[in-house]
């Protein structure tokens, strides 16, 4: 099996505060160390908390809500606004 080195990253999850500064390699290429990574749609951080994941979900929802607001700001009917809000 061959791995694409550019897509491979190292995510260190440790219980102690001491971080060992090791260089990981795949073949002759060094792998980059990241603090968070998205895997199967879920953001995983090195501290295993949900802050990064929830921040990204909230930002995505706010972008969509802002788009709906800008697109349909001239509509005066509250039932249509409510329908648009709960549709997405």
PDB file of C-alpha atoms in Angstrom, residues 14-46:
ATOM      1  CA  UNK A  14      -0.667  12.865  25.195  1.00  0.00           C
ATOM      2  CA  UNK A  15      -1.812  13.001  28.797  1.00  0.00           C
ATOM      3  CA  UNK A  16       1.216  14.853  30.096  1.00  0.00           C
ATOM      4  CA  UNK A  17       2.199  18.424  29.374  1.00  0.00           C
ATOM      5  CA  UNK A  18       5.647  17.314  28.263  1.00  0.00           C
ATOM      6  CA  UNK A  19       5.694  17.185  24.493  1.00  0.00           C
ATOM      7  CA  UNK A  20       8.429  15.143  22.951  1.00  0.00           C
ATOM      8  CA  UNK A  21       9.778  16.880  19.899  1.00  0.00           C
ATOM      9  CA  UNK A  22      10.266  13.943  17.568  1.00  0.00           C
ATOM     10  CA  UNK A  23      10.481  14.007  13.819  1.00  0.00           C
ATOM     11  CA  UNK A  24       8.282  11.429  12.098  1.00  0.00           C
ATOM     12  CA  UNK A  25       9.142  10.207   8.627  1.00  0.00           C
ATOM     13  CA  UNK A  26       7.416   8.156   5.985  1.00  0.00           C
ATOM     14  CA  UNK A  27      10.032   6.772   3.685  1.00  0.00           C
ATOM     15  CA  UNK A  28      12.447   9.659   3.336  1.00  0.00           C
ATOM     16  CA  UNK A  29       9.874  12.451   3.793  1.00  0.00           C
ATOM     17  CA  UNK A  30       9.157  14.211   7.082  1.00  0.00           C
ATOM     18  CA  UNK A  31       5.542  14.312   8.250  1.00  0.00           C
ATOM     19  CA  UNK A  32       4.039  17.567   9.489  1.00  0.00           C
ATOM     20  CA  UNK A  33       2.792  17.778  13.077  1.00  0.00           C
ATOM     21  CA  UNK A  34      -0.668  19.364  13.495  1.00  0.00           C
ATOM     22  CA  UNK A  35      -2.720  20.389  16.522  1.00  0.00           C
ATOM     23  CA  UNK A  36      -6.066  19.493  14.933  1.00  0.00           C
ATOM     24  CA  UNK A  37      -7.269  17.534  11.934  1.00  0.00           C
ATOM     25  CA  UNK A  38     -10.601  16.815  10.275  1.00  0.00           C
ATOM     26  CA  UNK A  39     -11.377  13.107   9.923  1.00  0.00           C
ATOM     27  CA  UNK A  40     -14.695  11.756   8.643  1.00  0.00           C
ATOM     28  CA  UNK A  41     -16.290  15.183   9.114  1.00  0.00           C
ATOM     29  CA  UNK A  42     -15.244  15.549  12.759  1.00  0.00           C
ATOM     30  CA  UNK A  43     -12.478  17.890  13.908  1.00  0.00           C
ATOM     31  CA  UNK A  44     -10.142  16.166  16.361  1.00  0.00           C
ATOM     32  CA  UNK A  45      -7.700  18.210  18.440  1.00  0.00           C
ATOM     33  CA  UNK A  46      -4.617  17.182  20.352  1.00  0.00           C
TER      34      UNK A  46
END
